[in-house]
């Protein structure tokens, strides 16, 4: 089933937006910019709304999720909204007990570690995604010509949380299971691919104009393990978008060893973390892949002149790929001064009243 005629990419609202053009390999006059984790604790208006309740509950309350998504778009004038949700939302909707602990991240009371644990996982009922569809539809209605990015966690990153029971440094237990019980591993990653793929598809069908897969913890894998035991499942997650003509974006941390394997997933654009200069990353794709990134989030607290010079360097290196979407190399740190982000957006858009 293709995108509906009222989808913003089909009715023309976002078709020629700078973000969509860049993801498709065109170079718009102004470099589009948005920030991973632009919604969230760096914004006082977010902290005020969230003070009333639980993070995952907020994700499943359409009016609230929509309002939080719109906050950074209004405040900073970024070129895209990213849907306010979390990678564990589809896992929760499939019946797994998971909560988000402030300052830590997703935590499971009963981690998934044995073959029996994996067999006990239930498929995700598509109707459970209705609050997600509703929140996306509400948001897109208000965004007009500004595209909404839908997102999902990649199977490896999701499985790492399920197996470890929370955030972990090197995903040791996950990598051990991969080798000690490859069959259970494959079953778990297929389950993750399907719940996360359905979550992503629901957002796109409801109006998202791009889809980003986050494989945050993929940097702990060897190239061979990624290729054999992880990439096929990422592909399966993305396959849930079949028939939907929407740009697909991949982001991971520490991906320099596996860039060709990521390109082979069939994505339209690739996000790079702050450690690899964009011109070097671009060379790994023979300068044929649109790139996204990669301001070092640590520099958001540096003096403005230092940050502006770094942003200019990123923009300069971003001229090597066919197109560039400016972003951070990872999410906005919660202690970031929101005015710095607003100023950065204006700077990237070429608005430099102070000749800075
Ligand atoms: O603005 C946006 O980027 C949209 C929303 C978004 C959130 N999580 C909201 C959130 C997105 C895209 C995510 C993805 C996500 N969640 C990833 C992949 C991206 C990445 O950062 O690598 C991962 C690994 C998670 C898991 C997760 N959820 C973590 C590590 C945390 C942080 C815990 C903390 O308090 O430091 C969360 C919670 C979370 N997700 C928050 C937000 C705004 C903070 C929760 C709060 O407000 O209390």
mmCIF file of C-alpha atoms in Angstrom, residues 51-349:
data_model
loop_
_atom_site.group_PDB
_atom_site.id
_atom_site.type_symbol
_atom_site.label_atom_id
_atom_site.label_comp_id
_atom_site.label_asym_id
_atom_site.label_seq_id
_atom_site.Cartn_x
_atom_site.Cartn_y
_atom_site.Cartn_z
ATOM 1 C CA UNK A 51 6.879 17.375 35.639
ATOM 2 C CA UNK A 52 3.323 16.043 35.556
ATOM 3 C CA UNK A 53 4.098 12.457 34.696
ATOM 4 C CA UNK A 54 6.017 9.484 33.466
ATOM 5 C CA UNK A 55 8.127 9.660 30.292
ATOM 6 C CA UNK A 56 6.626 6.598 28.543
ATOM 7 C CA UNK A 57 3.130 7.673 29.540
ATOM 8 C CA UNK A 58 3.840 11.041 27.914
ATOM 9 C CA UNK A 59 4.894 9.214 24.721
ATOM 10 C CA UNK A 60 1.519 7.436 24.623
ATOM 11 C CA UNK A 61 -0.609 10.537 25.274
ATOM 12 C CA UNK A 62 -1.091 11.927 21.748
ATOM 13 C CA UNK A 63 -1.695 15.603 22.665
ATOM 14 C CA UNK A 64 1.328 15.638 24.955
ATOM 15 C CA UNK A 65 3.677 13.781 22.587
ATOM 16 C CA UNK A 66 2.617 16.122 19.804
ATOM 17 C CA UNK A 67 3.132 19.283 21.876
ATOM 18 C CA UNK A 68 6.600 18.130 23.019
ATOM 19 C CA UNK A 69 7.546 17.350 19.397
ATOM 20 C CA UNK A 70 6.539 20.868 18.321
ATOM 21 C CA UNK A 71 8.353 22.734 21.122
ATOM 22 C CA UNK A 72 11.873 22.722 19.612
ATOM 23 C CA UNK A 73 10.529 23.452 16.121
ATOM 24 C CA UNK A 74 8.838 26.628 17.379
ATOM 25 C CA UNK A 75 11.727 27.682 19.566
ATOM 26 C CA UNK A 76 14.735 27.009 17.320
ATOM 27 C CA UNK A 77 13.321 27.183 13.792
ATOM 28 C CA UNK A 78 14.875 23.821 12.905
ATOM 29 C CA UNK A 79 14.107 22.259 9.515
ATOM 30 C CA UNK A 80 12.408 19.175 10.958
ATOM 31 C CA UNK A 81 10.551 17.858 13.935
ATOM 32 C CA UNK A 82 11.508 14.460 15.331
ATOM 33 C CA UNK A 83 8.631 12.542 16.805
ATOM 34 C CA UNK A 84 8.739 12.551 20.605
ATOM 35 C CA UNK A 85 8.773 8.923 21.652
ATOM 36 C CA UNK A 86 11.411 6.379 22.609
ATOM 37 C CA UNK A 87 12.969 3.317 21.042
ATOM 38 C CA UNK A 88 11.414 1.103 23.744
ATOM 39 C CA UNK A 89 7.824 2.273 23.108
ATOM 40 C CA UNK A 90 6.992 -0.616 20.705
ATOM 41 C CA UNK A 91 8.565 -3.074 23.156
ATOM 42 C CA UNK A 92 6.307 -1.748 25.899
ATOM 43 C CA UNK A 93 3.302 -1.926 23.560
ATOM 44 C CA UNK A 94 4.133 -5.575 22.873
ATOM 45 C CA UNK A 95 3.735 -6.264 26.580
ATOM 46 C CA UNK A 96 7.315 -6.181 27.894
ATOM 47 C CA UNK A 97 7.674 -4.458 31.264
ATOM 48 C CA UNK A 98 10.088 -1.603 30.659
ATOM 49 C CA UNK A 99 10.419 1.783 32.275
ATOM 50 C CA UNK A 100 12.679 4.776 31.759
ATOM 51 C CA UNK A 101 14.784 5.851 34.695
ATOM 52 C CA UNK A 102 15.881 9.504 34.566
ATOM 53 C CA UNK A 103 19.615 9.826 34.098
ATOM 54 C CA UNK A 104 19.952 6.148 33.101
ATOM 55 C CA UNK A 105 17.587 5.146 30.346
ATOM 56 C CA UNK A 106 15.386 2.109 29.658
ATOM 57 C CA UNK A 107 15.374 -0.518 32.428
ATOM 58 C CA UNK A 108 13.705 -3.964 32.476
ATOM 59 C CA UNK A 109 12.798 -5.755 35.639
ATOM 60 C CA UNK A 110 13.033 -9.124 33.855
ATOM 61 C CA UNK A 111 15.779 -9.068 31.230
ATOM 62 C CA UNK A 112 15.426 -11.403 28.240
ATOM 63 C CA UNK A 113 18.318 -13.859 28.486
ATOM 64 C CA UNK A 114 17.262 -17.449 27.821
ATOM 65 C CA UNK A 115 15.621 -19.279 24.941
ATOM 66 C CA UNK A 116 12.472 -19.521 27.099
ATOM 67 C CA UNK A 117 12.491 -15.732 27.689
ATOM 68 C CA UNK A 118 12.661 -15.154 23.939
ATOM 69 C CA UNK A 119 9.885 -17.655 23.206
ATOM 70 C CA UNK A 120 7.662 -15.848 25.713
ATOM 71 C CA UNK A 121 7.796 -12.577 23.710
ATOM 72 C CA UNK A 122 4.443 -11.858 22.047
ATOM 73 C CA UNK A 123 3.976 -10.193 18.675
ATOM 74 C CA UNK A 124 2.937 -6.542 18.627
ATOM 75 C CA UNK A 125 -0.786 -6.005 17.972
ATOM 76 C CA UNK A 126 -0.989 -3.298 15.250
ATOM 77 C CA UNK A 127 -3.927 -1.684 17.102
ATOM 78 C CA UNK A 128 -1.634 -0.995 20.072
ATOM 79 C CA UNK A 129 0.146 1.555 17.853
ATOM 80 C CA UNK A 130 -2.973 3.741 17.573
ATOM 81 C CA UNK A 131 -1.716 6.362 20.089
ATOM 82 C CA UNK A 132 1.457 6.672 17.977
ATOM 83 C CA UNK A 133 -0.537 7.132 14.764
ATOM 84 C CA UNK A 134 -2.769 9.684 16.461
ATOM 85 C CA UNK A 135 0.159 11.668 17.877
ATOM 86 C CA UNK A 136 1.907 11.747 14.496
ATOM 87 C CA UNK A 137 -1.275 12.851 12.692
ATOM 88 C CA UNK A 138 -1.858 15.663 15.218
ATOM 89 C CA UNK A 139 1.750 16.808 14.880
ATOM 90 C CA UNK A 140 1.882 16.749 11.096
ATOM 91 C CA UNK A 141 -1.317 18.774 10.925
ATOM 92 C CA UNK A 142 0.432 21.569 12.824
ATOM 93 C CA UNK A 143 3.842 21.314 11.167
ATOM 94 C CA UNK A 144 2.632 22.384 7.712
ATOM 95 C CA UNK A 145 5.640 22.505 5.380
ATOM 96 C CA UNK A 146 8.105 21.367 8.053
ATOM 97 C CA UNK A 147 8.743 17.617 7.752
ATOM 98 C CA UNK A 148 8.376 15.254 10.693
ATOM 99 C CA UNK A 149 11.045 12.570 11.086
ATOM 100 C CA UNK A 150 9.823 9.221 12.346
ATOM 101 C CA UNK A 151 12.330 6.968 14.070
ATOM 102 C CA UNK A 152 12.910 3.589 15.626
ATOM 103 C CA UNK A 153 15.673 1.738 17.422
ATOM 104 C CA UNK A 154 17.621 -0.782 15.355
ATOM 105 C CA UNK A 155 17.257 -4.436 16.424
ATOM 106 C CA UNK A 156 20.772 -4.659 17.924
ATOM 107 C CA UNK A 157 20.381 -1.582 20.134
ATOM 108 C CA UNK A 158 16.919 -2.712 21.256
ATOM 109 C CA UNK A 159 18.072 -6.278 21.913
ATOM 110 C CA UNK A 160 20.998 -4.917 23.937
ATOM 111 C CA UNK A 161 18.571 -3.198 26.320
ATOM 112 C CA UNK A 162 16.391 -6.315 26.529
ATOM 113 C CA UNK A 163 19.302 -8.645 27.274
ATOM 114 C CA UNK A 164 21.316 -6.355 29.548
ATOM 115 C CA UNK A 165 18.201 -5.132 31.372
ATOM 116 C CA UNK A 166 19.386 -1.539 31.027
ATOM 117 C CA UNK A 167 22.148 0.635 29.614
ATOM 118 C CA UNK A 168 25.533 -1.102 29.513
ATOM 119 C CA UNK A 169 29.039 -0.154 28.564
ATOM 120 C CA UNK A 170 30.027 -2.782 26.012
ATOM 121 C CA UNK A 171 26.879 -4.906 25.592
ATOM 122 C CA UNK A 172 28.858 -7.885 26.896
ATOM 123 C CA UNK A 173 25.857 -10.099 27.653
ATOM 124 C CA UNK A 174 24.288 -9.343 24.300
ATOM 125 C CA UNK A 175 27.471 -10.160 22.415
ATOM 126 C CA UNK A 176 27.911 -13.335 24.451
ATOM 127 C CA UNK A 177 24.398 -14.549 23.588
ATOM 128 C CA UNK A 178 25.044 -13.836 19.902
ATOM 129 C CA UNK A 179 27.774 -16.456 19.905
ATOM 130 C CA UNK A 180 26.695 -18.908 22.588
ATOM 131 C CA UNK A 181 23.145 -19.367 21.269
ATOM 132 C CA UNK A 182 22.926 -18.038 17.698
ATOM 133 C CA UNK A 183 19.448 -19.448 17.189
ATOM 134 C CA UNK A 184 17.973 -17.660 20.215
ATOM 135 C CA UNK A 185 19.865 -14.547 19.127
ATOM 136 C CA UNK A 186 18.353 -14.639 15.643
ATOM 137 C CA UNK A 187 14.855 -15.232 17.032
ATOM 138 C CA UNK A 188 15.209 -12.272 19.404
ATOM 139 C CA UNK A 189 16.594 -9.965 16.713
ATOM 140 C CA UNK A 190 13.786 -10.910 14.342
ATOM 141 C CA UNK A 191 11.243 -10.095 17.057
ATOM 142 C CA UNK A 192 12.950 -6.730 17.657
ATOM 143 C CA UNK A 193 13.055 -6.047 13.884
ATOM 144 C CA UNK A 194 9.323 -6.676 13.582
ATOM 145 C CA UNK A 195 8.148 -4.582 16.553
ATOM 146 C CA UNK A 196 10.480 -1.702 15.681
ATOM 147 C CA UNK A 197 9.655 -1.975 11.956
ATOM 148 C CA UNK A 198 5.925 -1.790 12.706
ATOM 149 C CA UNK A 199 6.516 1.247 14.934
ATOM 150 C CA UNK A 200 8.441 2.976 12.125
ATOM 151 C CA UNK A 201 5.850 2.107 9.485
ATOM 152 C CA UNK A 202 3.010 3.394 11.671
ATOM 153 C CA UNK A 203 4.750 6.788 11.933
ATOM 154 C CA UNK A 204 5.357 7.030 8.192
ATOM 155 C CA UNK A 205 1.806 5.992 7.298
ATOM 156 C CA UNK A 206 0.452 8.596 9.712
ATOM 157 C CA UNK A 207 2.491 11.379 8.098
ATOM 158 C CA UNK A 208 6.226 11.273 8.862
ATOM 159 C CA UNK A 209 8.281 12.462 5.845
ATOM 160 C CA UNK A 210 11.498 10.583 6.705
ATOM 161 C CA UNK A 211 12.414 7.544 8.804
ATOM 162 C CA UNK A 212 15.579 7.256 10.895
ATOM 163 C CA UNK A 213 16.869 4.025 12.377
ATOM 164 C CA UNK A 214 19.018 4.540 15.509
ATOM 165 C CA UNK A 215 21.651 1.870 16.122
ATOM 166 C CA UNK A 216 23.295 3.696 18.988
ATOM 167 C CA UNK A 217 25.324 0.807 20.394
ATOM 168 C CA UNK A 218 26.501 -0.781 17.151
ATOM 169 C CA UNK A 219 30.043 0.504 17.780
ATOM 170 C CA UNK A 220 30.716 -2.399 20.143
ATOM 171 C CA UNK A 221 30.538 -4.951 17.298
ATOM 172 C CA UNK A 222 33.234 -6.319 15.029
ATOM 173 C CA UNK A 223 32.651 -5.901 11.320
ATOM 174 C CA UNK A 224 32.093 -9.625 10.845
ATOM 175 C CA UNK A 225 29.536 -9.867 13.656
ATOM 176 C CA UNK A 226 27.735 -6.813 12.330
ATOM 177 C CA UNK A 227 27.580 -8.193 8.833
ATOM 178 C CA UNK A 228 26.526 -11.734 9.773
ATOM 179 C CA UNK A 229 24.432 -11.381 12.898
ATOM 180 C CA UNK A 230 23.073 -7.849 12.989
ATOM 181 C CA UNK A 231 22.791 -6.187 9.556
ATOM 182 C CA UNK A 232 20.255 -8.720 8.187
ATOM 183 C CA UNK A 233 17.938 -7.836 11.077
ATOM 184 C CA UNK A 234 18.356 -4.079 10.505
ATOM 185 C CA UNK A 235 17.415 -4.779 6.906
ATOM 186 C CA UNK A 236 14.361 -6.688 8.071
ATOM 187 C CA UNK A 237 13.289 -3.699 10.224
ATOM 188 C CA UNK A 238 13.651 -1.339 7.237
ATOM 189 C CA UNK A 239 11.795 -3.810 5.007
ATOM 190 C CA UNK A 240 8.670 -2.964 6.983
ATOM 191 C CA UNK A 241 8.709 0.322 5.012
ATOM 192 C CA UNK A 242 8.366 -1.484 1.680
ATOM 193 C CA UNK A 243 6.092 0.284 -0.756
ATOM 194 C CA UNK A 244 6.412 3.615 1.091
ATOM 195 C CA UNK A 245 8.467 6.158 -0.839
ATOM 196 C CA UNK A 246 10.069 7.911 2.115
ATOM 197 C CA UNK A 247 13.753 8.760 2.721
ATOM 198 C CA UNK A 248 15.470 6.300 5.087
ATOM 199 C CA UNK A 249 18.295 7.427 7.332
ATOM 200 C CA UNK A 250 20.668 5.391 9.486
ATOM 201 C CA UNK A 251 22.492 6.663 12.550
ATOM 202 C CA UNK A 252 24.935 4.840 14.774
ATOM 203 C CA UNK A 253 27.840 5.668 17.058
ATOM 204 C CA UNK A 254 31.308 4.391 16.213
ATOM 205 C CA UNK A 255 30.389 3.166 12.736
ATOM 206 C CA UNK A 256 33.658 3.951 10.956
ATOM 207 C CA UNK A 257 34.514 0.252 10.473
ATOM 208 C CA UNK A 258 31.130 -0.699 9.042
ATOM 209 C CA UNK A 259 30.156 2.181 6.758
ATOM 210 C CA UNK A 260 29.932 0.012 3.583
ATOM 211 C CA UNK A 261 27.764 -2.509 5.428
ATOM 212 C CA UNK A 262 25.448 0.291 6.559
ATOM 213 C CA UNK A 263 25.180 1.636 3.002
ATOM 214 C CA UNK A 264 24.274 -1.912 1.903
ATOM 215 C CA UNK A 265 21.131 -1.714 4.081
ATOM 216 C CA UNK A 266 19.717 0.404 1.259
ATOM 217 C CA UNK A 267 19.354 3.682 3.156
ATOM 218 C CA UNK A 268 19.203 7.118 1.486
ATOM 219 C CA UNK A 269 21.358 9.006 3.998
ATOM 220 C CA UNK A 270 23.718 8.174 6.847
ATOM 221 C CA UNK A 271 24.322 9.976 10.132
ATOM 222 C CA UNK A 272 27.915 10.112 11.371
ATOM 223 C CA UNK A 273 29.043 10.675 14.972
ATOM 224 C CA UNK A 274 31.424 13.487 15.951
ATOM 225 C CA UNK A 275 34.580 11.339 15.779
ATOM 226 C CA UNK A 276 34.811 10.927 12.017
ATOM 227 C CA UNK A 277 35.177 14.066 9.849
ATOM 228 C CA UNK A 278 32.396 14.206 7.240
ATOM 229 C CA UNK A 279 34.796 14.494 4.293
ATOM 230 C CA UNK A 280 36.507 11.259 5.385
ATOM 231 C CA UNK A 281 33.193 9.506 5.869
ATOM 232 C CA UNK A 282 32.116 10.722 2.453
ATOM 233 C CA UNK A 283 35.178 9.165 0.824
ATOM 234 C CA UNK A 284 34.096 5.773 2.209
ATOM 235 C CA UNK A 285 30.969 6.105 0.027
ATOM 236 C CA UNK A 286 32.829 7.437 -3.046
ATOM 237 C CA UNK A 287 31.135 10.744 -2.289
ATOM 238 C CA UNK A 288 27.768 9.333 -3.397
ATOM 239 C CA UNK A 289 25.876 9.194 -0.069
ATOM 240 C CA UNK A 290 24.076 12.154 1.569
ATOM 241 C CA UNK A 291 25.433 12.588 5.102
ATOM 242 C CA UNK A 292 24.040 13.927 8.348
ATOM 243 C CA UNK A 293 26.025 15.287 11.283
ATOM 244 C CA UNK A 294 28.277 15.841 13.088
ATOM 245 C CA UNK A 295 28.889 18.704 15.523
ATOM 246 C CA UNK A 296 30.537 17.461 18.705
ATOM 247 C CA UNK A 297 27.855 17.811 21.427
ATOM 248 C CA UNK A 298 30.625 18.676 23.908
ATOM 249 C CA UNK A 299 31.204 21.960 22.063
ATOM 250 C CA UNK A 300 27.682 23.202 22.798
ATOM 251 C CA UNK A 301 29.035 24.523 26.096
ATOM 252 C CA UNK A 302 32.178 26.060 24.547
ATOM 253 C CA UNK A 303 32.445 29.828 23.923
ATOM 254 C CA UNK A 304 30.338 30.823 20.902
ATOM 255 C CA UNK A 305 33.364 31.652 18.731
ATOM 256 C CA UNK A 306 34.719 28.115 19.263
ATOM 257 C CA UNK A 307 31.374 26.491 18.489
ATOM 258 C CA UNK A 308 30.799 28.696 15.417
ATOM 259 C CA UNK A 309 34.249 27.849 14.022
ATOM 260 C CA UNK A 310 33.581 24.141 14.586
ATOM 261 C CA UNK A 311 30.161 24.427 12.881
ATOM 262 C CA UNK A 312 31.825 26.160 9.894
ATOM 263 C CA UNK A 313 34.359 23.347 9.669
ATOM 264 C CA UNK A 314 31.561 20.751 9.704
ATOM 265 C CA UNK A 315 29.708 22.705 6.995
ATOM 266 C CA UNK A 316 32.870 22.901 4.886
ATOM 267 C CA UNK A 317 33.530 19.142 5.163
ATOM 268 C CA UNK A 318 29.831 18.594 4.483
ATOM 269 C CA UNK A 319 30.393 19.938 0.961
ATOM 270 C CA UNK A 320 32.066 16.662 -0.082
ATOM 271 C CA UNK A 321 28.976 14.386 -0.036
ATOM 272 C CA UNK A 322 26.171 15.085 -2.531
ATOM 273 C CA UNK A 323 24.079 16.619 0.259
ATOM 274 C CA UNK A 324 24.431 17.459 3.932
ATOM 275 C CA UNK A 325 21.945 17.711 6.796
ATOM 276 C CA UNK A 326 23.563 19.440 9.742
ATOM 277 C CA UNK A 327 23.068 17.726 13.086
ATOM 278 C CA UNK A 328 25.030 16.826 16.182
ATOM 279 C CA UNK A 329 27.225 13.726 16.362
ATOM 280 C CA UNK A 330 24.828 12.424 19.048
ATOM 281 C CA UNK A 331 21.939 13.789 21.120
ATOM 282 C CA UNK A 332 21.627 17.198 22.782
ATOM 283 C CA UNK A 333 23.070 16.947 26.320
ATOM 284 C CA UNK A 334 20.379 17.900 28.897
ATOM 285 C CA UNK A 335 22.514 20.749 30.317
ATOM 286 C CA UNK A 336 22.677 22.554 26.945
ATOM 287 C CA UNK A 337 21.554 26.196 26.957
ATOM 288 C CA UNK A 338 18.651 26.209 24.471
ATOM 289 C CA UNK A 339 19.661 29.682 23.228
ATOM 290 C CA UNK A 340 22.887 28.143 21.932
ATOM 291 C CA UNK A 341 20.869 25.768 19.731
ATOM 292 C CA UNK A 342 18.703 28.623 18.438
ATOM 293 C CA UNK A 343 21.820 30.635 17.599
ATOM 294 C CA UNK A 344 23.390 27.635 15.882
ATOM 295 C CA UNK A 345 20.334 27.144 13.664
ATOM 296 C CA UNK A 346 20.466 30.809 12.606
ATOM 297 C CA UNK A 347 24.208 30.490 11.952
ATOM 298 C CA UNK A 348 23.766 27.404 9.754
ATOM 299 C CA UNK A 349 20.976 29.159 7.869
#
